[in-house]
PDB file of C-alpha atoms in Angstrom:
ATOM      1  CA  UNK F   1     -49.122-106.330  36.846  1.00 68.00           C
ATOM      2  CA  UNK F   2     -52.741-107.030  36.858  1.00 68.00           C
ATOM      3  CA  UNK F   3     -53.585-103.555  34.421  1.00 66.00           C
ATOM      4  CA  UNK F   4     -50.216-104.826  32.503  1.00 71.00           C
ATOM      5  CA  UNK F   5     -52.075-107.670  31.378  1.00 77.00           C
ATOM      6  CA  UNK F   6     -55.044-106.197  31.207  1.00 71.00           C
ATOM      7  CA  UNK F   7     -53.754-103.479  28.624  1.00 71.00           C
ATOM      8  CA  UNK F   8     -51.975-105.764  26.891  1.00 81.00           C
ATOM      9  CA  UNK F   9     -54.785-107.518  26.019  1.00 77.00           C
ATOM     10  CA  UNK F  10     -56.632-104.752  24.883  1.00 74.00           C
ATOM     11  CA  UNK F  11     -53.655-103.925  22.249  1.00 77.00           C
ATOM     12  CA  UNK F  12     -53.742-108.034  21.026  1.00 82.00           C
ATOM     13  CA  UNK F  13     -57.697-106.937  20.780  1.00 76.00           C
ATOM     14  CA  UNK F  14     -57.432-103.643  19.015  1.00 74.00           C
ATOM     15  CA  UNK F  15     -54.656-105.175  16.592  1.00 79.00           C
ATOM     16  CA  UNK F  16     -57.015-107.807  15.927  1.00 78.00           C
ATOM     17  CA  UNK F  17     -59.896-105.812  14.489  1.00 74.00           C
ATOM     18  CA  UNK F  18     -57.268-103.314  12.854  1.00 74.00           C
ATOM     19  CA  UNK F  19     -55.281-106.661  11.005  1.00 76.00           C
ATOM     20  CA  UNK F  20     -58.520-108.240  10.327  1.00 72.00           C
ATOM     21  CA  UNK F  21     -60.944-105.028   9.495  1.00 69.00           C
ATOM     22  CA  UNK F  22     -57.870-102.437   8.491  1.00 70.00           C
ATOM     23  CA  UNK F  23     -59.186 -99.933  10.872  1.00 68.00           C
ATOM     24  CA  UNK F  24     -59.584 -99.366  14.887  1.00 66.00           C
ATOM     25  CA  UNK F  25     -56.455 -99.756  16.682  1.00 73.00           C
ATOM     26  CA  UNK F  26     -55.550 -96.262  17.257  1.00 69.00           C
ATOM     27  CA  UNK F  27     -59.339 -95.434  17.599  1.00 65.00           C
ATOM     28  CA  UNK F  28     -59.914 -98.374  20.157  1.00 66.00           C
ATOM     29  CA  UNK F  29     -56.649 -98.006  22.131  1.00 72.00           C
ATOM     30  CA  UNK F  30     -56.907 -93.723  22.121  1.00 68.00           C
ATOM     31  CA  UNK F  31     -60.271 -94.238  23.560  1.00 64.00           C
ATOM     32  CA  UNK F  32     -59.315 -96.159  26.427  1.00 64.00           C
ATOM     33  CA  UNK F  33     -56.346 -93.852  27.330  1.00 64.00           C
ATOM     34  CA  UNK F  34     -58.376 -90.430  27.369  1.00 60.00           C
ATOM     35  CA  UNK F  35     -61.090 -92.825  29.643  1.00 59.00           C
ATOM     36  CA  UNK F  36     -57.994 -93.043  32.203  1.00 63.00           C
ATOM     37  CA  UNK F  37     -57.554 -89.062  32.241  1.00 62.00           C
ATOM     38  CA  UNK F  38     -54.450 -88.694  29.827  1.00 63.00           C
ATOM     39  CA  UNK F  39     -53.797 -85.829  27.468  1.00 64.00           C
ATOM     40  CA  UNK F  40     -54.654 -86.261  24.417  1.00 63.00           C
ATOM     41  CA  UNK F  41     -51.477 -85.307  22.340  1.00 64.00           C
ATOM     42  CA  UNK F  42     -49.286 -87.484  25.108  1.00 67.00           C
ATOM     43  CA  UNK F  43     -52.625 -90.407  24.360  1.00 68.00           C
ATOM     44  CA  UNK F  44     -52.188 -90.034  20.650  1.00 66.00           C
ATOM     45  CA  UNK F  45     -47.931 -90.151  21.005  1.00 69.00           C
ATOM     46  CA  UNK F  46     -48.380 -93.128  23.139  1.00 73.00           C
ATOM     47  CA  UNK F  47     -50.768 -95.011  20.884  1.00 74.00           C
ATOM     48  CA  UNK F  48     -48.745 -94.277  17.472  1.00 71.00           C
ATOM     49  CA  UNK F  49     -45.200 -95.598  19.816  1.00 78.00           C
ATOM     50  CA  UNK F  50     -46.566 -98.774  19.646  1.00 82.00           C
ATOM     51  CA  UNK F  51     -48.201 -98.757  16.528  1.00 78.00           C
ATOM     52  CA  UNK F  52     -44.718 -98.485  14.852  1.00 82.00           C
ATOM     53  CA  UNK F  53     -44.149-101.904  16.793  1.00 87.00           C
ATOM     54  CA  UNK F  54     -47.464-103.353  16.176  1.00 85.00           C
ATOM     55  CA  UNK F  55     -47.864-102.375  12.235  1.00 82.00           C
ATOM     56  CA  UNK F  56     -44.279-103.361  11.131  1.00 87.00           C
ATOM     57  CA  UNK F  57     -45.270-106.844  12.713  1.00 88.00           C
ATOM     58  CA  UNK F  58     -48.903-106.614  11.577  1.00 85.00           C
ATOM     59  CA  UNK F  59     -46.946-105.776   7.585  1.00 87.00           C
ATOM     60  CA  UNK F  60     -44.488-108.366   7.631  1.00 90.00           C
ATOM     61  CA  UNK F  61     -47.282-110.652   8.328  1.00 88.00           C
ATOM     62  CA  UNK F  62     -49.587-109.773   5.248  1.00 88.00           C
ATOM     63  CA  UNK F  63     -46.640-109.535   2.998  1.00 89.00           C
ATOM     64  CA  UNK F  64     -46.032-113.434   3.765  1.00 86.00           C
ATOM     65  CA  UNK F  65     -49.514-114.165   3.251  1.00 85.00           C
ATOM     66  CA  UNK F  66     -50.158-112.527   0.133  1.00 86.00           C
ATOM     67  CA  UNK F  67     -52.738-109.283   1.048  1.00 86.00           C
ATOM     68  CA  UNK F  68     -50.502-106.436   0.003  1.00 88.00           C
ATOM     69  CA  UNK F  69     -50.531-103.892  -3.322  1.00 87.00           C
ATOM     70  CA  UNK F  70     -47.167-102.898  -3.280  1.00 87.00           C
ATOM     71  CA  UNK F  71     -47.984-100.415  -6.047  1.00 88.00           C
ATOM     72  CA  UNK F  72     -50.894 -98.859  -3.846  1.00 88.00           C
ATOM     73  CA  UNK F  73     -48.437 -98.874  -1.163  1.00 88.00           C
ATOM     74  CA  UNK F  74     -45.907 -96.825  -2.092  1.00 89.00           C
ATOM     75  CA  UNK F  75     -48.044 -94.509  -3.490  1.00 90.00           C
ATOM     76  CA  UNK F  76     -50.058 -93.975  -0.107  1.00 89.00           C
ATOM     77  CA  UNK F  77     -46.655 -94.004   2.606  1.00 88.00           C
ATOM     78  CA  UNK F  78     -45.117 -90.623   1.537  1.00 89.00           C
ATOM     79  CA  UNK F  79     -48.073 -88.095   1.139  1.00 90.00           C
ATOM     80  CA  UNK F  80     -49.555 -89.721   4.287  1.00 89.00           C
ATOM     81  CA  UNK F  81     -46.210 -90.059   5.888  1.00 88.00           C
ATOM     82  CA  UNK F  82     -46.712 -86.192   5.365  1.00 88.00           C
ATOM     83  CA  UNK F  83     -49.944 -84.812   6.703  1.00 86.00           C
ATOM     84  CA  UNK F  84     -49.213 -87.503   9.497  1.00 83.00           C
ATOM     85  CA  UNK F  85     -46.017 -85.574  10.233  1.00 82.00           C
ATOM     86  CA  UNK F  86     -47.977 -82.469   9.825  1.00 81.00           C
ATOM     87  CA  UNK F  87     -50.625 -83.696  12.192  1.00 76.00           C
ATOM     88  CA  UNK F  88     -48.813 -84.376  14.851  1.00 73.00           C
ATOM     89  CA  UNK F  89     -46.883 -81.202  15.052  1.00 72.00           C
ATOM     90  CA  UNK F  90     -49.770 -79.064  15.261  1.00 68.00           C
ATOM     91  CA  UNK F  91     -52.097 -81.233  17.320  1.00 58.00           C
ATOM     92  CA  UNK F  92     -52.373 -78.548  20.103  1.00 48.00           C
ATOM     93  CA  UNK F  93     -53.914 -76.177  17.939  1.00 52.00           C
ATOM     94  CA  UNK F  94     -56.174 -78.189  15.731  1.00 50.00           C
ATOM     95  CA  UNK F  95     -59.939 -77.807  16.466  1.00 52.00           C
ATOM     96  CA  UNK F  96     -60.427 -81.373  15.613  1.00 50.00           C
ATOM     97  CA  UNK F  97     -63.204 -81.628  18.003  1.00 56.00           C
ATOM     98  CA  UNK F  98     -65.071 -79.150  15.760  1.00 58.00           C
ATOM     99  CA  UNK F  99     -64.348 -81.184  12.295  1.00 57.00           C
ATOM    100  CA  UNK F 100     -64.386 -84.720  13.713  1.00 62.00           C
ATOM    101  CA  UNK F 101     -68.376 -85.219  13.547  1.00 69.00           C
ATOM    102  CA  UNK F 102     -68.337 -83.901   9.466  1.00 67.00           C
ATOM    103  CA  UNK F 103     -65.708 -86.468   9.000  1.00 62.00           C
ATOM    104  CA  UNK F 104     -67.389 -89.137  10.915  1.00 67.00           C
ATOM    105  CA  UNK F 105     -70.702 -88.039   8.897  1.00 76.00           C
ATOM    106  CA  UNK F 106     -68.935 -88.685   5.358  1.00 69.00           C
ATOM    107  CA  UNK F 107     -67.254 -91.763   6.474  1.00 66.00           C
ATOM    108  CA  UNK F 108     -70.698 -93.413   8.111  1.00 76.00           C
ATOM    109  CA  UNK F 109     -72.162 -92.487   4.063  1.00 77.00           C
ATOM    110  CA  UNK F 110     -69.090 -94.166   2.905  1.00 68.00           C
ATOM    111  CA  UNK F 111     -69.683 -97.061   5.286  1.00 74.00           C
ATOM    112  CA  UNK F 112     -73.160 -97.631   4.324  1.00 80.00           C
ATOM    113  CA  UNK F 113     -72.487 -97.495   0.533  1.00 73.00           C
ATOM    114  CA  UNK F 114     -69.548-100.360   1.009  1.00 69.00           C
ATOM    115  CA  UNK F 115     -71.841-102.904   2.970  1.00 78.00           C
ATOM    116  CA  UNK F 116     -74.392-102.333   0.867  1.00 78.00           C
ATOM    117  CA  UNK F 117     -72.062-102.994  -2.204  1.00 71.00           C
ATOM    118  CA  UNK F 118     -70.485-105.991  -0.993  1.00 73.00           C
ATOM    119  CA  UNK F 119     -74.263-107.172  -0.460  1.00 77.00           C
ATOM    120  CA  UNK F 120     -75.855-106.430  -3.721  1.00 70.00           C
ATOM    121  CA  UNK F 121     -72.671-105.725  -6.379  1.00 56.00           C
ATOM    122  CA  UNK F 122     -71.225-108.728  -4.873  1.00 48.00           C
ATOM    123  CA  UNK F 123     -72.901-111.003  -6.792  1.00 48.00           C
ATOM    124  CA  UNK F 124     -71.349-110.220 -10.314  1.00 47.00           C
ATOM    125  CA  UNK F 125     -67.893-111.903  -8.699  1.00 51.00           C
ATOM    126  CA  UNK F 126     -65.571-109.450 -10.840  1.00 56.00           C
ATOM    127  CA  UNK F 127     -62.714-108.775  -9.060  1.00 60.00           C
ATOM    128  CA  UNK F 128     -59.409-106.750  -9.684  1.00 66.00           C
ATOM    129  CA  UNK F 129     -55.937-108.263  -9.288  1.00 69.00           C
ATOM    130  CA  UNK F 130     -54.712-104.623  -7.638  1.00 73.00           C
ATOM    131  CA  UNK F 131     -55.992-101.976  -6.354  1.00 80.00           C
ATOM    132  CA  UNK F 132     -56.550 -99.456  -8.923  1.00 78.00           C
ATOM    133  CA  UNK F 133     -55.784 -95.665  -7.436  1.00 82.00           C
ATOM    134  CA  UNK F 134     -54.284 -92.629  -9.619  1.00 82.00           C
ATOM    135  CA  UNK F 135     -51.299 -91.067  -8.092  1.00 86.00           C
ATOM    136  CA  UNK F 136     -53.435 -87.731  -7.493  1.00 88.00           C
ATOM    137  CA  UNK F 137     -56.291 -89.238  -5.336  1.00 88.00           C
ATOM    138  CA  UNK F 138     -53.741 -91.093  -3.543  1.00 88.00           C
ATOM    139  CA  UNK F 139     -52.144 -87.689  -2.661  1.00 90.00           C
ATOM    140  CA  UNK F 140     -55.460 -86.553  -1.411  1.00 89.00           C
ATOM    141  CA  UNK F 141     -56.488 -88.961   0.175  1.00 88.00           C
ATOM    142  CA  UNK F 142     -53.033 -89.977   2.368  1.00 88.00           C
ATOM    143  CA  UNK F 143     -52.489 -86.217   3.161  1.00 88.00           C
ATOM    144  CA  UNK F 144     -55.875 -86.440   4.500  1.00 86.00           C
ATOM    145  CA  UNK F 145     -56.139 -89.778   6.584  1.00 84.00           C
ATOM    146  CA  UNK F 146     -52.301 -88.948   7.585  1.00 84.00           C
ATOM    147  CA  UNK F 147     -53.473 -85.543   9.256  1.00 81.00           C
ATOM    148  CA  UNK F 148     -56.507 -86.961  10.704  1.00 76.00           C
ATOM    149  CA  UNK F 149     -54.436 -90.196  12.014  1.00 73.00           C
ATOM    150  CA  UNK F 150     -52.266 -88.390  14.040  1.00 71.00           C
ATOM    151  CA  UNK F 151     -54.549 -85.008  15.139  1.00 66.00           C
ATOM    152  CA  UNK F 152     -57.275 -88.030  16.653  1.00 60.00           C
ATOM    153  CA  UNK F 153     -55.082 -91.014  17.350  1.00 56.00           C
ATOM    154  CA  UNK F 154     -56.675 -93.010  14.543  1.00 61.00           C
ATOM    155  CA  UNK F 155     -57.873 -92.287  11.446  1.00 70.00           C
ATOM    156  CA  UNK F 156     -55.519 -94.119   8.503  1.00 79.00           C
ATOM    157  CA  UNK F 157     -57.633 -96.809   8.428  1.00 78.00           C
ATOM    158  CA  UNK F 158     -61.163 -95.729   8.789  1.00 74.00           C
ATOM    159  CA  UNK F 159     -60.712 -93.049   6.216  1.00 80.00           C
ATOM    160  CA  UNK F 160     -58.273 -95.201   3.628  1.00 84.00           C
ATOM    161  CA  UNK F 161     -59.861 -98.229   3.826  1.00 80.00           C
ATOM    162  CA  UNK F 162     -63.680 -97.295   3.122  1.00 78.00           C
ATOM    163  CA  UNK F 163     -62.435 -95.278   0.219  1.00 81.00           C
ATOM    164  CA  UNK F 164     -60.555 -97.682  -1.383  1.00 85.00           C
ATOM    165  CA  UNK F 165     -62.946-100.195  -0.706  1.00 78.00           C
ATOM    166  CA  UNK F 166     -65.483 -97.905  -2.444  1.00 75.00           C
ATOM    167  CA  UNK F 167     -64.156 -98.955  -5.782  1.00 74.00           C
ATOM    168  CA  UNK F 168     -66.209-101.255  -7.560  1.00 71.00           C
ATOM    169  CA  UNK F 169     -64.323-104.652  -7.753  1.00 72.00           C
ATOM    170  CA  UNK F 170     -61.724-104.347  -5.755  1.00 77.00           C
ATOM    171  CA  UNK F 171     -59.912-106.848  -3.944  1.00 78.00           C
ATOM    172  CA  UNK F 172     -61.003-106.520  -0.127  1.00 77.00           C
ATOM    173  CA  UNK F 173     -58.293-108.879   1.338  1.00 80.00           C
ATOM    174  CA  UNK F 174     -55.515-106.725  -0.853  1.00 85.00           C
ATOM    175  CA  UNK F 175     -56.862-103.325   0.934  1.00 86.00           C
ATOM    176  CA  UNK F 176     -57.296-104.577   4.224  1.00 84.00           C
ATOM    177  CA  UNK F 177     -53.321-105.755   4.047  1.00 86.00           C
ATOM    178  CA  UNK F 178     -52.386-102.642   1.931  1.00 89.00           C
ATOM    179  CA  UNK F 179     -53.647-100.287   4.687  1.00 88.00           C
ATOM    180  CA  UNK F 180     -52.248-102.133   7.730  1.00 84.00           C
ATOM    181  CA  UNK F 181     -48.977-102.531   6.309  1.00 88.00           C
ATOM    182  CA  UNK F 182     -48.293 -98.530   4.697  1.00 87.00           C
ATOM    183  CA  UNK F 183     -49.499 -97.916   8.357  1.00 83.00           C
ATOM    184  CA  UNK F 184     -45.826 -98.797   9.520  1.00 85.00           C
ATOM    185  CA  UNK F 185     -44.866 -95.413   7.463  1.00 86.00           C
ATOM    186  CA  UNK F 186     -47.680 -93.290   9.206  1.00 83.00           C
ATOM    187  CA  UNK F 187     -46.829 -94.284  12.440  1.00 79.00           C
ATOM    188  CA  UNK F 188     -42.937 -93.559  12.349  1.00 83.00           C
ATOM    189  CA  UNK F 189     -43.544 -90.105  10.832  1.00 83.00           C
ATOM    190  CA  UNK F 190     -46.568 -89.032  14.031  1.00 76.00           C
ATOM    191  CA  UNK F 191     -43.911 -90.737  16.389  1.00 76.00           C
ATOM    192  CA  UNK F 192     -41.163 -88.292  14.569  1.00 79.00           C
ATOM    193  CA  UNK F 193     -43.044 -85.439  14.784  1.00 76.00           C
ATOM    194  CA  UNK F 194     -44.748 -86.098  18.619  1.00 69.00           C
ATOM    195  CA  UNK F 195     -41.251 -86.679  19.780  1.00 74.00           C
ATOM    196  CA  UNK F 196     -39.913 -82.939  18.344  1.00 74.00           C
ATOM    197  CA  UNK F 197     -43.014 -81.669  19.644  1.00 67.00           C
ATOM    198  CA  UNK F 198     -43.744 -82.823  22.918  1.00 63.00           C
ATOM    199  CA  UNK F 199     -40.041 -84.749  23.577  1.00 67.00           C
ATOM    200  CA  UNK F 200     -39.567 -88.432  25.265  1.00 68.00           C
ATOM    201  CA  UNK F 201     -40.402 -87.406  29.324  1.00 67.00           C
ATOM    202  CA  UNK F 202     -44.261 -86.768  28.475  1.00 63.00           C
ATOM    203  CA  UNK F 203     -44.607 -90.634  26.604  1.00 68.00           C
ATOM    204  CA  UNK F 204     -46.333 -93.053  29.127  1.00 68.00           C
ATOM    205  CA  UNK F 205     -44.063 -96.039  28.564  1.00 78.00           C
ATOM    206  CA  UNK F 206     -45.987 -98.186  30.337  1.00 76.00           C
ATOM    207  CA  UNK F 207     -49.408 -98.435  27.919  1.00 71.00           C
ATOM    208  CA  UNK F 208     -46.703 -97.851  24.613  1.00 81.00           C
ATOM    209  CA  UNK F 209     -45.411-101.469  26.197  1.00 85.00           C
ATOM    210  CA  UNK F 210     -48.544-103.140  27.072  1.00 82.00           C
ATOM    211  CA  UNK F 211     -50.004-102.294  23.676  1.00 80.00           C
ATOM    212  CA  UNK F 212     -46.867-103.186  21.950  1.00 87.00           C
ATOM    213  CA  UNK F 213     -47.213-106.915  23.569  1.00 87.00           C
ATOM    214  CA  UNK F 214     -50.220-107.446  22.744  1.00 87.00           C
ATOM    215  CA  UNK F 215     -50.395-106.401  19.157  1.00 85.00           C
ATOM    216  CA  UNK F 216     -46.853-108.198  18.062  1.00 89.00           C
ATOM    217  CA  UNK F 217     -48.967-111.540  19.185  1.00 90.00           C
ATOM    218  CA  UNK F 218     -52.287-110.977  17.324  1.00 86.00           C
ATOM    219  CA  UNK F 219     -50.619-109.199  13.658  1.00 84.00           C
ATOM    220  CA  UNK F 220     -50.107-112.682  12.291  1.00 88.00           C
ATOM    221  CA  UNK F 221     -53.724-114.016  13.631  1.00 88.00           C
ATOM    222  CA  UNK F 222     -55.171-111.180  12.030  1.00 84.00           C
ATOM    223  CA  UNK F 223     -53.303-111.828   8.533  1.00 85.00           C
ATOM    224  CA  UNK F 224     -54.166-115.253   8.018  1.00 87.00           C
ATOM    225  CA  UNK F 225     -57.762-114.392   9.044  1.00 82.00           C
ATOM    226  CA  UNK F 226     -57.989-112.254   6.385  1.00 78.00           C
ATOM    227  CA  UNK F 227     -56.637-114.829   3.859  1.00 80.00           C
ATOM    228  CA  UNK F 228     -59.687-116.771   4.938  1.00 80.00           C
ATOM    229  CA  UNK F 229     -62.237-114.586   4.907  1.00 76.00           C
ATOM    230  CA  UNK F 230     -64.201-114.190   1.326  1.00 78.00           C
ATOM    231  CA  UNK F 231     -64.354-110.979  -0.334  1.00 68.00           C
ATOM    232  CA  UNK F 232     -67.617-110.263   0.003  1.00 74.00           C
ATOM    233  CA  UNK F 233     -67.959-111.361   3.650  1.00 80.00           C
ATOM    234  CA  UNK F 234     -65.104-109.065   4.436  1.00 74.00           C
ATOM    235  CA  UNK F 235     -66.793-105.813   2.969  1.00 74.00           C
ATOM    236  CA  UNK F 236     -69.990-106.893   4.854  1.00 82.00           C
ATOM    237  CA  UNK F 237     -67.707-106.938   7.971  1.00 81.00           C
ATOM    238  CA  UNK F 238     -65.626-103.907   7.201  1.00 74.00           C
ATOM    239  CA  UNK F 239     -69.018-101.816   6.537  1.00 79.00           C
ATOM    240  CA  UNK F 240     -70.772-102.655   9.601  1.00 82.00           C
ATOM    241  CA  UNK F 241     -68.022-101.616  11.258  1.00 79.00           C
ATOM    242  CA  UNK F 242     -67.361 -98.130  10.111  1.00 74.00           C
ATOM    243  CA  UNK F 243     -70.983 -97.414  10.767  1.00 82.00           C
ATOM    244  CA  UNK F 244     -70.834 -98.435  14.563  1.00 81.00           C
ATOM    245  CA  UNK F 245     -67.656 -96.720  14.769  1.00 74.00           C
ATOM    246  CA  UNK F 246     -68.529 -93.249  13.295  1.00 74.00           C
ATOM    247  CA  UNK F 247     -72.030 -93.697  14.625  1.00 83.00           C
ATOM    248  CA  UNK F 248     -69.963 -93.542  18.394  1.00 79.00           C
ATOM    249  CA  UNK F 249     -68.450 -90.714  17.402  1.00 73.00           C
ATOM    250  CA  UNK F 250     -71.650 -88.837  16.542  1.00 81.00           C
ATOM    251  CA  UNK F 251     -73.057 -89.817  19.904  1.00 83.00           C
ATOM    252  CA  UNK F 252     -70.442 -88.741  21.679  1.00 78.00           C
ATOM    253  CA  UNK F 253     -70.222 -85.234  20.175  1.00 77.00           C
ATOM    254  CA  UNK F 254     -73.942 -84.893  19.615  1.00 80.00           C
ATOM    255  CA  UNK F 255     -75.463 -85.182  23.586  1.00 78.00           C
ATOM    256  CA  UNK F 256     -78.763 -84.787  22.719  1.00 79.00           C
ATOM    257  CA  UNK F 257     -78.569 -88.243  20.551  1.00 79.00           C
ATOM    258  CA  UNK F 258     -77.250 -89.772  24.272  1.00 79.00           C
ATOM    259  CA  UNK F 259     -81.019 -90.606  25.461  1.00 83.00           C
ATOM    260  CA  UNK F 260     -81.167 -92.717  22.089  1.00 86.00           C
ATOM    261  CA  UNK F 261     -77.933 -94.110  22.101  1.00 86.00           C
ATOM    262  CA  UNK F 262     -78.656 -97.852  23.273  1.00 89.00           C
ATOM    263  CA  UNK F 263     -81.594 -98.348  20.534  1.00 90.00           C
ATOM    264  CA  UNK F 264     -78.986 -96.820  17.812  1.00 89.00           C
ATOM    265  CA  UNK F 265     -76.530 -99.588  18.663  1.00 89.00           C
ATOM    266  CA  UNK F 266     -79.258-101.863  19.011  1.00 91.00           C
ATOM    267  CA  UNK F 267     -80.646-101.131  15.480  1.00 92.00           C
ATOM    268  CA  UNK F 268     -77.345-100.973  13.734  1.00 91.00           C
ATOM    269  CA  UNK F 269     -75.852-104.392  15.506  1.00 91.00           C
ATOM    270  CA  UNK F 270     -79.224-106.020  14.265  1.00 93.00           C
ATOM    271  CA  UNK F 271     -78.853-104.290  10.775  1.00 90.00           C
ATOM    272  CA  UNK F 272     -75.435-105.359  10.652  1.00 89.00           C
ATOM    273  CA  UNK F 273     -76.204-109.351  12.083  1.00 91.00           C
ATOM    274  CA  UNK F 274     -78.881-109.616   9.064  1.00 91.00           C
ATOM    275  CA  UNK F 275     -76.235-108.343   6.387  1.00 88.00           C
ATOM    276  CA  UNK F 276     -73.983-110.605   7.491  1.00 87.00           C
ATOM    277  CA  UNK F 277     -76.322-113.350   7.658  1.00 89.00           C
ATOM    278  CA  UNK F 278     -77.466-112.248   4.013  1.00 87.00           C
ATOM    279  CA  UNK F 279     -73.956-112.393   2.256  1.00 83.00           C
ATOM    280  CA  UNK F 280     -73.259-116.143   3.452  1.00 83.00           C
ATOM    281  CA  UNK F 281     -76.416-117.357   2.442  1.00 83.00           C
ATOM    282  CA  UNK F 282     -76.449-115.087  -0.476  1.00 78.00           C
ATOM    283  CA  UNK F 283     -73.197-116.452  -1.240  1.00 74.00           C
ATOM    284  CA  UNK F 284     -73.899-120.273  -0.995  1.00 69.00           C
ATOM    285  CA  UNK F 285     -72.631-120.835  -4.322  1.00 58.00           C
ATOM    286  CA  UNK F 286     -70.540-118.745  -5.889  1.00 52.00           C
ATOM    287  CA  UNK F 287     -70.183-118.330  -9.417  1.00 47.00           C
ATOM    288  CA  UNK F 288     -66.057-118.453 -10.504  1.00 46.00           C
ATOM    289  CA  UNK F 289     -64.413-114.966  -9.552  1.00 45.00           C
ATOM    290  CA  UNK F 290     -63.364-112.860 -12.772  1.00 45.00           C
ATOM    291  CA  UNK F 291     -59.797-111.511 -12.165  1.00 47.00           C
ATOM    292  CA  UNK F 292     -59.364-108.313 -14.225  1.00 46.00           C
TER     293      UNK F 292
END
């Protein structure tokens, strides 16, 4: 009972950050699974069995309040719906090890260059109404973050959600819920395709139900915060973030950075603190936003 609750809190937790930021639960709640000695295709099947819980709440929820593109979400679900399908079929024989720490280095770029947009760009106030992507870059891109989703337990949101947010003007509140919701799709088509490969008897039912209790409670927290976050304070928030993240990920596969680790995260958390402090004083007074 006592790791029930315990697990389930970790899935209200990784929901949470993945409602409010549009990345981390399948990062944060893989993680703790391979820390408690499980395989990581059966980690990865168990994680997205929950998700398909935890998202459709977590979608329903920013539909009501207002944070979804529904033109940049139907153009994401099926090619990632794909490579997510794709992804979860071949796990087993993916060297994802090997290409993880070249996609962690391109997302920590992509990381840096949102925060420091939202800082500096931030202060024009022009903002889109939608979230402008071409039907061949969303292709690309939802093949890609599908794949990677489902080969590492995580990876729709860190990948989308930086490159979207990469756009100049666009709205961060309509990505954040854009992302979060199309990952309903992703998660039914890695379940789909974990299920043909590995088959119901290797799922560990008890984590898919802990993390489903959890994350059904905090989808509709996470939605209204977003709501009530400004634009620019969210990008601040949402670049920090991927840097930590993918900046863990290069620590982990890179052991000689290990003896450096705790002044990395000390330096980035204090980066990341004055950024934040930056954009709300920055932002005192902000001039009218310009929809476009």
């Amino acid at each position: 009972m006592k790791k029930l609750i315990i697990f389930a809190f970790i899935g209200f937790l990784a929901q949470l950050i993945d409602g409010s930021l549009g990345m981390a639960y399948g990062v944060t709640s893989t993680s703790l699974l391979l820390t408690f000695g499980i395989a990581p295709a059966v980690a990865s099947a168990s994680v997205h069995l929950s998700e398909v819980v935890t998202t459709a709440a977590s979608g329903i929820s920013h539909m009501k309040f207002g944070n979804v593109d529904r033109q940049a979400l139907l153009k994401l679900i099926i090619p990632g719906s794909i490579g997510a399908f794709a992804g979860a079929c071949f796990l087993s024989n993916l060297p994802g090890n090997v290409v993880k720490p070249y996609i962690s280095i391109f997302l920590l770029i992509l990381g840096v260059y949102v925060l420091f947009r939202f800082l500096i760009i931030s202060n024009t106030r022009t903002e889109m109404k939608s979230i402008n992507i071409s039907r061949k870059k969303s292709i690309v891109l939802g093949l890609i973050a599908g794949f990677a989703d489902a080969t590492g337990g995580g990876g729709w949101g860190p990948i989308t959600t930086p490159v979207l947010l990469s756009q100049k003007g666009v709205p961060a509140r309509k990505v954040v819920g854009t992302v979060d919701t199309s990952e309903f799709a992703i998660a039914v088509s890695a379940t789909m395709g974990f299920l043909i490969a590995l088959g119901w008897q290797d799922v560990n039912w008890f984590w898919v139900f802990a993390l489903m209790a959890g994350g059904i409670i905090a989808a509709p927290i996470a939605a209204w915060i977003v709501t009530k976050l400004p634009s620019y304070l969210l990008g601040v928030l949402v670049g920090g973030f991927i840097i930590l993240t993918n900046a863990r990920t290069l620590i982990n596969t890179w052991k000689f950075l290990d003896h450096w680790s705790l002044v990395i995260y000390m330096l980035l958390s204090i980066g990341w603190t004055v950024s934040i402090v930056y954009a709300i004083r920055n932002n005192k007074n902000p001039v009218p936003i310009t929809k476009k």
